[in-house]
Tab-separated table of C-alpha atoms in Angstrom:
chain	number	residue	atom	x	y	z
A	1	MET	CA	11.507	-23.333	17.366
A	2	SER	CA	12.595	-22.255	14.144
A	3	LEU	CA	12.335	-18.414	12.619
A	4	SER	CA	9.811	-18.377	10.114
A	5	THR	CA	7.774	-15.900	8.643
A	6	HIS	CA	4.155	-16.021	9.444
A	7	THR	CA	1.118	-14.523	7.779
A	8	THR	CA	-1.279	-12.576	10.317
A	9	GLN	CA	-5.180	-12.985	9.957
A	10	SER	CA	-5.840	-9.556	8.627
A	11	GLY	CA	-3.182	-10.564	5.425
A	12	PHE	CA	0.227	-9.317	6.578
A	13	LEU	CA	3.273	-11.235	6.094
A	14	LEU	CA	5.471	-10.604	9.282
A	15	PRO	CA	9.078	-11.561	9.104
A	16	SER	CA	11.139	-14.233	10.498
A	17	ILE	CA	12.542	-12.176	13.056
A	18	HIS	CA	8.768	-11.394	14.891
A	19	SER	CA	9.529	-15.134	15.789
A	20	ALA	CA	12.652	-14.522	17.782
A	21	PRO	CA	11.742	-13.807	20.937
A	22	PRO	CA	15.089	-11.335	21.727
A	23	PHE	CA	13.000	-9.778	19.394
A	24	PHE	CA	10.614	-8.696	21.902
A	25	THR	CA	12.736	-7.950	24.096
A	26	GLN	CA	15.016	-4.348	24.115
A	27	GLN	CA	18.877	-5.689	24.233
A	28	PRO	CA	21.479	-4.004	26.582
A	29	ASN	CA	24.229	-4.621	23.477
A	30	LEU	CA	23.572	-0.460	22.012
A	31	ALA	CA	24.596	-1.786	18.504
A	32	THR	CA	22.218	-4.788	18.873
A	33	GLN	CA	19.370	-2.526	20.481
A	34	SER	CA	20.446	-0.426	17.313
A	35	ILE	CA	19.940	-3.062	15.142
A	36	LEU	CA	16.388	-4.276	16.523
A	37	THR	CA	14.724	-0.873	16.709
A	38	GLU	CA	15.666	-0.198	13.059
A	39	GLN	CA	13.635	-4.054	12.490
A	40	TRP	CA	10.873	-2.867	14.460
A	41	THR	CA	10.609	0.589	13.174
A	42	ARG	CA	10.526	-1.139	9.463
A	43	LEU	CA	7.916	-3.649	10.517
A	44	ILE	CA	5.521	-0.834	12.709
A	45	LEU	CA	5.780	1.315	9.204
A	46	ALA	CA	4.993	-1.316	7.121
A	47	TYR	CA	2.159	-3.015	9.048
A	48	ALA	CA	0.787	0.152	9.441
A	49	ARG	CA	1.116	0.923	6.051
A	50	TYR	CA	-0.839	-2.295	5.412
A	51	ARG	CA	-3.508	-1.402	7.819
A	52	ARG	CA	-3.625	2.261	6.651
A	53	LEU	CA	-3.351	3.126	10.703
A	54	PHE	CA	-2.001	6.424	11.736
A	55	ILE	CA	-1.556	6.584	15.137
A	56	LEU	CA	0.204	4.141	17.734
A	57	ARG	CA	0.218	4.317	21.447
A	58	ILE	CA	2.048	3.237	24.042
A	59	GLU	CA	-1.140	1.143	25.578
A	60	ASP	CA	-1.487	-0.332	22.234
A	61	ALA	CA	1.545	-2.528	24.075
A	62	GLU	CA	0.068	-2.246	27.707
A	63	THR	CA	-3.608	-3.667	26.228
A	64	THR	CA	-5.188	-6.269	24.147
A	65	GLY	CA	-7.645	-6.338	21.530
A	66	ASN	CA	-6.362	-3.354	19.048
A	67	GLU	CA	-5.844	-3.196	16.548
A	68	TRP	CA	-1.272	-3.585	17.075
A	69	ASP	CA	-1.780	-7.081	18.539
A	70	GLU	CA	-0.322	-8.712	15.222
A	71	VAL	CA	2.499	-6.587	15.207
A	72	LEU	CA	3.097	-6.262	19.038
A	73	ARG	CA	2.404	-9.448	20.397
A	74	ASN	CA	3.368	-13.312	19.252
A	75	GLU	CA	1.278	-15.990	20.796
A	76	ARG	CA	2.668	-18.827	18.811
A	77	ILE	CA	6.242	-17.460	21.171
A	78	ASN	CA	3.925	-16.205	23.954
A	79	ARG	CA	6.297	-12.891	23.435
A	80	ARG	CA	4.668	-9.060	23.580
A	81	ILE	CA	6.748	-5.812	23.643
A	82	LEU	CA	7.006	-4.612	26.557
A	83	PRO	CA	5.663	-0.347	27.093
A	84	SER	CA	9.131	0.643	27.694
A	85	HIS	CA	10.925	-0.735	24.458
A	86	LEU	CA	8.027	0.775	22.406
A	87	SER	CA	8.648	3.804	24.209
A	88	HIS	CA	12.153	3.105	23.233
A	89	ILE	CA	11.555	2.396	19.780
A	90	LEU	CA	8.447	5.564	19.433
A	91	ALA	CA	11.280	8.146	20.583
A	92	SER	CA	14.130	7.088	17.351
A	93	MET	CA	10.980	7.188	15.213
A	94	VAL	CA	10.205	10.301	15.865
A	95	ALA	CA	14.254	11.050	16.338
A	96	THR	CA	14.918	9.662	12.522
A	97	ASN	CA	11.938	11.226	11.140
A	98	VAL	CA	9.481	8.761	11.041
A	99	ALA	CA	6.999	9.498	13.301
A	100	ALA	CA	5.658	12.479	15.576
A	101	TYR	CA	4.522	12.735	18.561
A	102	GLU	CA	0.580	13.648	18.063
A	103	PRO	CA	0.208	15.488	20.197
A	104	ALA	CA	3.830	17.327	20.424
A	105	LYS	CA	4.015	17.987	23.939
A	106	GLN	CA	3.990	14.095	25.189
A	107	THR	CA	5.444	11.050	24.278
A	108	ARG	CA	3.048	8.391	24.648
A	109	THR	CA	1.543	8.629	21.002
A	110	VAL	CA	2.823	9.324	17.751
A	111	LEU	CA	2.250	9.725	13.819
A	112	LEU	CA	3.319	7.482	12.032
A	113	TYR	CA	5.045	8.578	8.433
A	114	TRP	CA	4.652	5.659	6.790
A	115	ARG	CA	4.990	7.432	3.291
A	116	LEU	CA	6.942	10.706	2.581
A	117	PRO	CA	5.550	13.936	2.152
A	118	GLU	CA	6.537	13.812	-1.464
A	119	GLU	CA	4.794	10.374	-1.884
A	120	TRP	CA	1.217	12.101	-0.227
A	121	ALA	CA	2.144	14.730	-2.730
A	122	GLU	CA	1.647	12.736	-6.037
A	123	VAL	CA	-1.233	10.381	-3.973
A	124	LEU	CA	-3.216	13.755	-3.864
A	125	HIS	CA	-2.303	15.060	-7.187
A	126	ASN	CA	-3.250	11.833	-9.314
A	127	TRP	CA	-6.655	11.640	-7.114
A	128	ALA	CA	-7.444	15.765	-7.480
A	129	THR	CA	-6.593	14.988	-11.221
A	130	SER	CA	-8.769	11.895	-11.425
A	131	THR	CA	-11.337	13.390	-10.037
A	132	ALA	CA	-11.361	16.609	-11.969
A	133	GLN	CA	-10.872	18.190	-9.233
A	134	LEU	CA	-7.251	20.250	-10.372
A	135	ASN	CA	-8.045	23.948	-10.205
A	136	THR	CA	-10.724	23.341	-7.054
A	137	ILE	CA	-10.775	24.482	-4.038
A	138	LEU	CA	-10.948	21.966	-1.662
A	139	THR	CA	-11.147	21.652	1.817
A	140	PHE	CA	-9.969	19.267	4.273
A	141	TYR	CA	-12.856	17.317	4.572
A	142	ASP	CA	-13.504	17.348	0.812
A	143	ILE	CA	-10.055	15.202	0.826
A	144	THR	CA	-10.304	13.714	3.550
A	145	ASP	CA	-13.884	12.257	3.391
A	146	PRO	CA	-14.705	12.360	-0.365
A	147	PRO	CA	-17.395	10.875	-1.635
A	148	ILE	CA	-16.037	7.983	-3.217
A	149	GLU	CA	-13.495	6.071	-1.160
A	150	SER	CA	-10.038	6.835	-2.039
A	151	GLU	CA	-6.240	6.226	-0.267
A	152	LEU	CA	-7.073	9.677	1.160
A	153	SER	CA	-9.987	8.977	2.917
A	154	GLY	CA	-9.520	8.671	6.733
A	155	ILE	CA	-5.974	10.909	6.660
A	156	PRO	CA	-5.416	12.810	9.158
A	157	LEU	CA	-4.012	16.383	7.349
A	158	ILE	CA	-2.951	19.261	9.916
A	159	GLY	CA	-5.212	21.227	10.598
A	160	VAL	CA	-5.301	25.310	9.992
A	161	ALA	CA	-7.756	28.445	10.526
A	162	ASP	CA	-10.957	27.687	9.554
A	163	GLY	CA	-12.319	28.572	6.122
A	164	GLU	CA	-9.158	27.714	4.835
A	165	GLY	CA	-8.860	24.750	2.350
A	166	VAL	CA	-6.106	23.640	-0.459
A	167	ARG	CA	-6.598	24.070	-3.854
A	168	ILE	CA	-4.460	21.718	-6.903
A	169	PHE	CA	-3.131	23.501	-9.726
A	170	ALA	CA	-2.864	21.290	-12.626
A	171	GLY	CA	0.964	22.586	-12.867
A	172	GLY	CA	5.063	21.059	-12.204
A	173	ARG	CA	5.328	18.635	-10.668
């Protein structure tokens, strides 16, 4: 089978490396595995951004029928990533600050950072500007569940004590 890109049912374009059987296997050569881990990291983050997914679990590699099937499996070559390999990749993603274990005291579920905090701040500021929310005190609920769908809809935000909110100022970015 030749390596080729493939468009998934959701419309995401998988890179040609996704057609290579060794891509789905943890490699004994550390240099090779490092390259594959970087490629898996890019693929996971790109797919998460495309599908607006924030959470990835080891269980997603163990079960079928979930939102990660298109990436974690390749039925065309009869391959899937093993949970131990995904665990290694997630640990690397946490170590390079593109993911965080959520909740913090376990290693089976990560929150994916497919946008940098600065990018989310820009999205938040643009949303506040376009919806006339500047200089308005908002709750996290107001931001993550707005009346009109936005890029911030459903985003997991860090929670704070009850009653606290966010105020977005018009000033210097």
